[in-house]
Coordinates of C-alpha atoms and ligand atoms in Angstrom, one line a residue:
X253 CA -2.3 -8.9 -25.3
X254 CA -3.4 -7.0 -22.2
X255 CA -2.6 -3.3 -22.1
X256 CA -0.9 -2.0 -19.0
X257 CA -2.8 1.2 -18.2
X258 CA -2.1 2.0 -14.5
X259 CA 1.2 3.8 -15.3
X260 CA 1.0 7.5 -15.6
X261 CA -0.2 8.6 -19.1
X262 CA 0.0 12.3 -19.7
X263 CA 1.0 13.5 -16.3
X264 CA 3.8 15.7 -15.7
X265 CA 5.5 14.6 -12.4
X266 CA 7.5 11.6 -11.3
X267 CA 6.1 9.7 -8.3
X268 CA 8.7 11.3 -6.0
X269 CA 7.9 14.8 -7.3
X270 CA 4.2 14.1 -6.9
X271 CA 4.5 13.0 -3.3
X272 CA 6.8 16.0 -2.6
X273 CA 4.0 18.3 -3.8
X274 CA 1.6 16.8 -1.3
X275 CA 4.2 17.0 1.5
X276 CA 5.1 20.6 0.6
X277 CA 1.4 21.7 0.7
X278 CA 1.1 20.2 4.2
X279 CA 4.4 21.8 5.3
X280 CA 3.0 25.2 4.3
X281 CA -0.3 24.4 6.0
X282 CA 1.4 23.6 9.3
X283 CA 4.0 26.3 8.9
X284 CA 6.8 23.7 9.2
X285 CA 10.2 25.2 10.1
X286 CA 12.7 25.2 7.3
X287 CA 15.3 23.2 9.1
X288 CA 12.9 20.4 9.8
X289 CA 11.6 20.6 6.3
X290 CA 15.1 20.1 5.0
X291 CA 15.5 16.9 7.1
X292 CA 12.2 15.5 5.9
X293 CA 12.8 16.6 2.3
X294 CA 15.2 13.8 1.5
X295 CA 15.8 10.1 2.4
X296 CA 18.0 9.1 5.3
X297 CA 19.6 6.2 3.3
X298 CA 19.2 4.8 -0.2
X299 CA 20.7 1.5 -1.0
X300 CA 21.1 0.2 -4.5
X301 CA 22.1 -3.4 -5.1
X302 CA 22.8 -5.6 -8.1
X303 CA 21.2 -9.1 -7.8
X304 CA 22.5 -11.5 -10.5
X305 CA 20.6 -14.7 -11.1
X306 CA 21.7 -17.7 -13.2
X307 CA 18.3 -18.7 -14.7
X308 CA 17.1 -22.3 -15.3
X309 CA 18.0 -22.1 -19.0
X310 CA 21.6 -21.1 -18.1
X311 CA 21.2 -17.4 -19.1
X312 CA 22.1 -14.6 -16.6
X313 CA 19.6 -12.1 -15.3
X314 CA 21.0 -9.1 -13.5
X315 CA 18.3 -7.5 -11.5
X316 CA 18.6 -4.2 -9.8
X317 CA 17.1 -3.7 -6.3
X318 CA 16.6 -0.8 -4.0
X319 CA 15.9 -0.1 -0.3
X320 CA 15.1 3.5 0.7
X321 CA 14.8 4.5 4.3
X322 CA 13.1 7.8 4.4
X323 CA 12.9 8.8 8.0
X324 CA 13.3 6.9 11.2
X325 CA 12.6 9.5 13.9
X326 CA 9.5 7.7 15.2
X327 CA 11.0 4.1 15.1
X328 CA 12.5 1.4 13.0
X329 CA 12.0 1.8 9.2
X330 CA 9.0 -0.1 7.9
X331 CA 7.7 -0.7 4.4
X332 CA 7.0 -3.2 1.7
X333 CA 9.1 -4.9 -1.0
X334 CA 7.8 -4.6 -4.6
X335 CA 8.9 -6.8 -7.5
X336 CA 8.1 -5.0 -10.7
X337 CA 10.0 -4.2 -14.0
X338 CA 9.3 -0.4 -13.4
X339 CA 10.2 -0.3 -9.7
X340 CA 12.9 2.4 -10.1
X341 CA 14.7 4.4 -7.4
X342 CA 12.4 7.4 -7.9
X343 CA 9.3 5.4 -7.3
X344 CA 10.8 3.5 -4.3
X345 CA 11.8 6.9 -2.8
X346 CA 8.3 8.2 -3.2
X347 CA 6.8 5.0 -1.6
X348 CA 9.3 5.2 1.3
X349 CA 8.3 8.8 2.0
X350 CA 4.6 7.7 1.9
X351 CA 5.4 5.1 4.6
X352 CA 6.8 7.8 6.9
X353 CA 3.6 9.7 6.7
X354 CA 1.4 6.6 6.9
X355 CA 3.0 5.2 10.0
X356 CA 2.9 8.6 11.7
X357 CA -0.8 9.1 10.7
X358 CA -1.6 5.7 12.1
X359 CA 0.5 6.6 15.2
X360 CA 2.6 3.4 14.8
X361 CA 6.2 3.4 16.3
X362 CA 7.8 3.1 12.9
X363 CA 9.6 5.2 10.3
X364 CA 9.1 4.9 6.6
X365 CA 11.0 2.7 4.0
X366 CA 10.3 0.8 0.8
X367 CA 12.1 -1.7 -1.4
X368 CA 11.9 -2.6 -5.0
X369 CA 13.4 -5.2 -7.2
X370 CA 13.3 -4.5 -11.0
X371 CA 12.0 -7.8 -12.2
X372 CA 8.8 -9.3 -13.6
X373 CA 8.2 -12.3 -11.3
X374 CA 5.7 -13.8 -13.8
X375 CA 8.6 -14.5 -16.1
X376 CA 10.5 -16.6 -13.4
X377 CA 10.1 -20.2 -12.2
X378 CA 9.4 -20.7 -8.5
X379 CA 13.0 -21.8 -8.0
X380 CA 14.3 -18.7 -9.7
X381 CA 12.0 -16.5 -7.6
X382 CA 13.2 -18.1 -4.4
X383 CA 16.9 -17.8 -5.3
X384 CA 16.5 -14.2 -6.3
X385 CA 14.6 -13.3 -3.1
X386 CA 17.3 -15.0 -0.9
X387 CA 20.1 -13.1 -2.8
X388 CA 18.1 -9.8 -2.5
X389 CA 17.6 -10.4 1.3
X390 CA 21.3 -11.1 1.8
X391 CA 22.4 -8.0 -0.2
X392 CA 20.2 -5.8 2.0
X393 CA 20.6 -7.6 5.3
X394 CA 23.2 -5.2 6.7
X395 CA 20.6 -2.3 6.8
X396 CA 17.6 -4.5 8.0
X397 CA 16.7 -5.9 11.3
X398 CA 13.9 -6.2 14.0
X399 CA 14.7 -2.8 15.4
X400 CA 16.3 -1.3 12.2
X401 CA 14.1 -1.9 9.2
X402 CA 11.3 -4.5 8.7
X403 CA 10.1 -5.4 5.1
X404 CA 6.7 -6.6 4.2
X405 CA 4.8 -7.7 1.0
X406 CA 3.8 -5.3 -1.7
X407 CA 3.0 -5.6 -5.4
X408 CA 4.0 -9.1 -6.7
X409 CA 5.3 -10.3 -3.4
X410 CA 3.4 -12.4 -0.9
X411 CA 3.7 -14.5 2.3
X412 CA 5.8 -17.1 0.5
X413 CA 8.3 -14.5 -0.7
X414 CA 8.4 -13.1 2.9
X415 CA 9.1 -16.6 4.2
X416 CA 12.2 -17.0 2.0
X417 CA 13.3 -13.5 2.8
X418 CA 13.0 -14.1 6.6
X419 CA 14.7 -17.5 6.3
X420 CA 17.7 -15.9 4.4
X421 CA 17.9 -13.1 6.9
X422 CA 17.7 -15.5 9.8
X423 CA 20.4 -17.7 8.3
X424 CA 22.8 -14.8 8.7
X425 CA 21.6 -13.2 11.9
X426 CA 19.9 -16.0 13.8
X427 CA 16.2 -16.8 14.0
X428 CA 14.4 -13.4 13.4
X429 CA 10.7 -13.8 12.6
X430 CA 10.1 -10.1 13.6
X431 CA 12.6 -8.9 11.0
X432 CA 9.9 -9.4 8.3
X433 CA 6.1 -9.1 8.4
X434 CA 3.4 -10.6 6.1
X435 CA 4.8 -14.1 6.7
X436 CA 2.7 -17.2 6.5
X437 CA 0.8 -18.0 9.7
X438 CA 2.9 -21.2 10.1
X439 CA 6.1 -19.1 10.3
X440 CA 5.0 -16.4 12.8
X441 CA 2.6 -14.6 10.5
X442 CA -0.4 -13.0 12.2
X443 CA -3.9 -14.4 11.5
X444 CA -5.6 -11.4 9.8
X445 CA -2.5 -9.8 8.3
X446 CA -3.0 -11.1 4.8
X447 CA -6.5 -9.5 4.6
X448 CA -5.6 -6.4 6.6
X449 CA -5.0 -3.9 3.8
X450 CA -8.2 -4.6 1.9
X451 CA -10.3 -5.2 5.0
X452 CA -8.8 -2.1 6.6
X453 CA -9.6 -0.1 3.5
X454 CA -13.2 -1.0 4.1
X455 CA -13.0 -0.2 7.8
X456 CA -11.7 3.3 6.8
X457 CA -14.5 3.7 4.3
X458 CA -17.1 2.6 6.9
X459 CA -15.7 5.1 9.4
X460 CA -15.8 7.9 6.8
X461 CA -19.2 6.9 5.7
X462 CA -20.5 7.2 9.2
X463 CA -19.2 10.8 9.4
X464 CA -20.9 11.6 6.1
X465 CA -24.1 9.8 7.1
X466 CA -23.7 7.6 4.0
X467 CA -25.1 4.1 3.8
X468 CA -22.7 1.6 2.2
X469 CA -25.4 -1.0 1.5
X470 CA -26.4 -1.1 -2.2
X471 CA -23.5 1.2 -3.3
X472 CA -22.0 0.3 -6.7
X473 CA -18.2 -0.3 -6.4
X474 CA -15.5 -0.5 -9.1
X475 CA -12.1 -1.9 -8.2
X476 CA -8.9 -1.7 -10.3
X477 CA -6.4 -4.4 -9.3
X478 CA -7.6 -7.7 -7.9
X479 CA -4.5 -8.8 -6.0
X480 CA -4.1 -8.8 -2.2
X481 CA -5.7 -5.4 -1.6
X482 CA -8.4 -5.3 -4.3
X483 CA -9.7 -8.8 -3.7
X484 CA -9.9 -8.5 0.1
X485 CA -11.6 -5.1 -0.2
X486 CA -14.1 -6.7 -2.6
X487 CA -14.9 -9.6 -0.2
X488 CA -15.3 -7.3 2.7
X489 CA -17.5 -4.8 0.9
X490 CA -19.8 -7.6 -0.2
X491 CA -20.4 -8.5 3.5
X492 CA -21.7 -4.9 3.9
X493 CA -24.2 -5.3 1.1
X494 CA -22.3 -3.2 -1.5
X495 CA -22.4 -4.3 -5.1
X496 CA -19.0 -4.9 -6.9
X497 CA -19.9 -4.1 -10.5
X498 CA -16.4 -4.2 -12.0
X499 CA -12.9 -5.4 -11.2
X500 CA -9.7 -5.6 -13.2
X501 CA -6.1 -6.7 -13.1
X502 CA -3.1 -6.4 -15.5
X503 CA -4.9 -8.6 -18.0
X504 CA -8.1 -6.4 -18.2
X505 CA -11.4 -6.1 -16.5
X506 CA -15.0 -7.5 -16.2
X507 CA -18.2 -5.7 -15.6
X508 CA -21.8 -6.6 -14.6
X509 CA -24.2 -3.9 -13.5
X510 CA -26.1 -6.3 -11.3
X511 CA -23.0 -7.1 -9.4
X512 CA -20.2 -9.7 -9.8
X513 CA -20.1 -12.9 -7.9
X514 CA -16.9 -12.0 -6.1
X515 CA -16.2 -15.5 -4.6
X516 CA -16.4 -17.0 -8.1
X517 CA -13.9 -14.4 -9.4
X518 CA -11.6 -15.0 -6.5
X519 CA -11.7 -18.8 -7.2
X520 CA -11.1 -18.2 -10.9
X521 CA -8.0 -16.0 -10.2
X522 CA -6.7 -18.4 -7.6
X523 CA -6.7 -21.1 -10.3
X524 CA -4.3 -18.9 -12.3
X525 CA -4.7 -16.2 -14.9
X526 CA -6.5 -12.9 -15.1
X527 CA -10.0 -11.8 -14.0
X528 CA -10.5 -11.1 -17.7
X529 CA -10.0 -14.7 -18.6
X530 CA -12.2 -16.0 -15.8
X531 CA -15.1 -17.9 -17.4
X532 CA -17.8 -16.1 -15.5
X533 CA -19.9 -14.7 -18.3
X534 CA -19.4 -11.0 -17.6
X535 CA -18.8 -8.1 -20.1
X536 CA -15.1 -7.3 -20.6
X537 CA -13.8 -3.8 -20.1
X538 CA -10.4 -2.3 -20.4
X539 CA -8.6 -0.7 -17.5
X540 CA -9.2 2.7 -19.0
X541 CA -12.9 2.1 -19.3
X542 CA -13.2 0.6 -15.9
X543 CA -11.9 3.8 -14.2
X544 CA -14.6 5.9 -15.7
X545 CA -17.6 3.6 -15.2
X546 CA -20.6 5.0 -13.5
X547 CA -20.4 4.0 -9.8
X548 CA -20.5 5.3 -6.3
X549 CA -17.1 4.2 -5.1
X550 CA -13.9 3.7 -7.1
X551 CA -11.1 1.8 -5.5
X552 CA -7.8 2.0 -7.4
X553 CA -5.9 -0.9 -5.9
X554 CA -3.1 -1.6 -8.5
X555 CA -0.3 0.8 -9.4
X556 CA 0.4 4.5 -8.9
X557 CA -0.6 7.3 -11.3
X558 CA -3.7 5.8 -12.9
X559 CA -6.0 8.8 -12.3
X560 CA -4.4 11.7 -14.1
X561 CA -5.3 15.1 -15.5
X562 CA -6.3 13.1 -18.6
X563 CA -9.1 11.1 -17.0
X564 CA -10.0 12.9 -13.8
X565 CA -12.8 14.9 -15.5
X566 CA -14.4 11.6 -16.6
X567 CA -14.4 9.8 -13.2
X568 CA -18.0 9.2 -12.3
X569 CA -17.6 7.9 -8.7
X570 CA -18.6 10.1 -5.7
X571 CA -15.8 8.7 -3.6
X572 CA -12.3 7.5 -4.5
X573 CA -10.7 5.2 -2.0
X574 CA -6.9 4.9 -2.6
X575 CA -6.1 1.2 -2.1
X576 CA -2.9 1.7 -4.2
X577 CA -0.1 4.1 -3.3
X578 CA -0.2 7.4 -5.1
X579 CA -2.9 6.4 -7.6
X580 CA -4.1 10.0 -8.1
X581 CA -1.6 12.5 -9.5
X582 CA -1.6 16.0 -8.0
X583 CA -3.2 17.5 -11.1
X584 CA -6.0 14.9 -11.0
X585 CA -6.4 15.5 -7.3
X586 CA -7.2 19.2 -7.9
X587 CA -9.7 18.2 -10.6
X588 CA -11.4 15.7 -8.3
X589 CA -11.5 18.3 -5.4
X590 CA -13.0 20.9 -7.8
X591 CA -15.7 18.4 -8.8
X592 CA -16.6 17.6 -5.2
X593 CA -15.4 14.0 -5.4
X594 CA -14.2 12.9 -2.0
X595 CA -10.8 11.1 -1.9
X596 CA -9.8 8.9 1.0
X597 CA -6.0 9.2 0.6
X598 CA -3.6 6.3 0.4
X599 CA -1.8 7.1 3.7
X600 CA -5.1 6.6 5.4
X601 CA -7.1 4.2 3.2
X602 CA -4.4 1.5 2.8
X603 CA -2.9 2.0 6.3
X604 CA -4.5 -1.2 7.5
X605 CA -1.6 -3.1 5.9
X606 CA 1.1 -1.5 8.0
X607 CA -1.1 -1.5 11.1
X608 CA -1.5 -5.3 10.7
X609 CA 2.3 -5.6 10.2
X610 CA 2.7 -3.7 13.5
X611 CA 0.5 -6.2 15.2
X612 CA 2.5 -9.1 13.6
X613 CA 5.8 -7.5 14.7
X614 CA 4.7 -7.0 18.3
X615 CA 3.3 -10.6 18.5
X616 CA 6.7 -11.9 17.2
X617 CA 8.6 -9.9 19.7
X618 CA 6.3 -11.1 22.5
X619 CA 6.2 -14.7 21.1
X620 CA 2.4 -14.6 21.6
X621 CA -0.2 -15.0 18.9
X622 CA -3.5 -13.2 18.9
X623 CA -6.7 -14.7 17.5
X624 CA -7.9 -13.1 14.3
X625 CA -11.0 -11.5 15.9
X626 CA -8.7 -9.6 18.3
X627 CA -6.5 -8.6 15.3
X628 CA -9.5 -7.3 13.4
X629 CA -11.0 -5.4 16.4
X630 CA -7.7 -3.7 17.1
X631 CA -7.3 -2.9 13.4
X632 CA -10.8 -1.3 13.3
X633 CA -10.1 0.7 16.5
X634 CA -6.9 2.2 15.2
X635 CA -8.3 3.0 11.7
X636 CA -11.5 4.5 13.2
X637 CA -9.3 6.8 15.3
X638 CA -7.2 7.9 12.3
X639 CA -10.3 8.6 10.2
X640 CA -11.9 10.6 12.9
X641 CA -8.7 12.6 13.4
X642 CA -8.4 13.3 9.7
X643 CA -12.1 14.2 9.3
X644 CA -12.0 16.5 12.3
X645 CA -8.9 18.3 11.0
X646 CA -10.4 18.6 7.5
X647 CA -13.6 20.0 9.0
X648 CA -11.8 22.5 11.2
X649 CA -9.4 23.7 8.4
X650 CA -11.9 23.4 5.6
X651 CA -9.4 21.3 3.6
X652 CA -9.3 17.9 1.8
X653 CA -8.7 14.7 3.7
X654 CA -5.4 14.4 1.9
X655 CA -4.1 17.7 3.2
X656 CA -5.5 16.9 6.7
X657 CA -3.8 13.5 6.7
X658 CA -0.4 14.8 5.6
X659 CA -0.6 17.7 8.0
X660 CA -1.3 15.5 11.0
X661 CA 1.5 13.1 10.0
X662 CA 4.0 15.9 9.3
X663 CA 3.5 17.5 12.7
X664 CA 4.0 14.1 14.4
X665 CA 7.2 13.4 12.5
X666 CA 8.5 16.9 13.0
X667 CA 8.0 16.6 16.8
X668 CA 10.0 13.4 16.8
X669 CA 12.7 14.9 14.7
X670 CA 13.0 17.8 17.1
X671 CA 12.9 15.6 20.2
X672 CA 15.6 13.4 18.9
X673 CA 17.8 16.5 18.3
X674 CA 18.1 15.9 14.6
X675 CA 17.9 19.7 14.0
Ligands
LIG84 P1 -0.7 -7.5 -5.8 O1 0.5 -7.8 -6.5 O2 -1.2 -8.6 -4.8 O3 -1.9 -7.1 -6.8 C1 -1.7 -6.1 -7.7 C2 -2.9 -6.2 -8.7 O4 -2.8 -5.1 -9.6 C3 -3.0 -7.4 -9.5 O5 -4.3 -7.8 -9.7 C4 -2.4 -7.0 -10.8 O6 -2.8 -7.8 -11.9 C5 -2.9 -5.6 -10.9 N1 -2.2 -4.8 -11.8 C6 -0.8 -4.7 -11.9 N2 -0.5 -3.8 -12.9 C7 -1.7 -3.4 -13.4 C8 -2.0 -2.5 -14.5 N3 -1.1 -1.9 -15.2 N4 -3.3 -2.2 -14.7 C9 -4.3 -2.8 -13.9 N5 -4.0 -3.7 -12.9 C10 -2.8 -3.9 -12.7 O7 -0.4 -6.2 -5.0 P2 -1.1 -5.6 -3.7 O8 -0.3 -6.0 -2.5 O9 -2.6 -5.9 -3.8 O10 -0.8 -4.0 -3.9 C11 -1.7 -3.2 -4.7 C12 -1.5 -1.7 -4.4 O11 -1.7 -1.6 -3.0 C13 0.0 -1.2 -4.6 O12 -0.1 0.1 -5.0 C14 0.6 -1.4 -3.2 O13 1.6 -0.5 -3.0 C15 -0.6 -1.0 -2.3 N6 -0.5 -1.5 -0.9 C16 -0.4 -2.8 -0.7 C17 -0.3 -3.2 0.7 C18 -0.2 -4.6 1.1 O14 -0.3 -4.9 2.3 N7 -0.1 -5.6 0.1 C19 -0.4 -2.2 1.7 C20 -0.5 -0.9 1.4 C21 -0.6 -0.5 0.0

């Protein structure tokens, strides 16, 4: 049986407590007033719902779901929906807060939200998944909407799930494609959105590499998680001449020092199953081993809390690019910083996803579809800008990119909170 290793092992803090630590450090760095800090220190709204499902075999599954809206000073709430057995309120709260900082850092007119449904979709039939998604959409629909809160895909959800979600929402409120992003292109999805998080991660890395005078060609890359983010990042990195030497998913990993044939792995996974089961003749590695392989660039792109105080000293990459949300615990972050390992933080590195969602939302509102090359050019432009702002701030204040990114975001949200008269 595969071992699930991306969950926190020996670390100390819950996801929400960990994200708070990063926010608190930035609040001190920008000397945030206490009253604004009080507003930003908790969620605006937290909805918890029960979603009962009569399964195909007649048994009853009672799933629990959450939608947390952290802060909406800069615009409608925005954030993904995650289906995972461990998607609890604490983690969804942390992820909602990350979305507030991410949308501010990317200078998008959104606030931060996140949703989670405590279920393992791999255990459900397609019909069960559809029914559960429609019920979840209806149970949250009173707090959602085009100008209120706009969900998107995240772990274990995809364009099809967003299509069902949008259809259920539209059934109650009238046709509302802009109420959900990450939809199939046939239903108002934006060409480019599906790849935008992984591709955007590579745009971020390219922009950072330019500042460091670092050449990406020939770099050895390890990627944990081969879903939407990890697989698209791998494909994009290959086009730059980087060598993907190992990838993994929940079922385990594969390694080849000469580089994997990424397209073959993508095809094998598309046919169903894990990268570890793909009959591609590579050496098998566990998820623990994968994280500490000798490489130039490590991309955690699965779940949070996989780089901890327990393994940070063994990381052999020079750069960690956070495709996943909160993959590095605060204790591990200190170790990586002390060791001179650069970290491109989640709110910057995976910001291509919500930026792509912003493009989809605006296109839906305007009822006008961009071509994919325009989407990608605008994506690169916005991400380049964000990287340059973060790098300049980090250079000026001699701090990590994470502290710089949070500081910029916090100042922007704080300005909106004051201008709205919330404090
Ligand atoms: P996904 O469901 O498409 O893929 C997740 C991948 O992680 C799969 O390959 C899965 O097998 C693997 N995985 C799950 N549990 C694992 C474990 N315990 N050990 C190793 N691998 C494991 O999800 P995704 O959309 O690619 O999201 C991945 C990460 O990126 C998440 O942290 C998510 O919050 C973040 N993210 C996603 C988006 C997006 O647009 N999809 C945007 C920003 C951030």
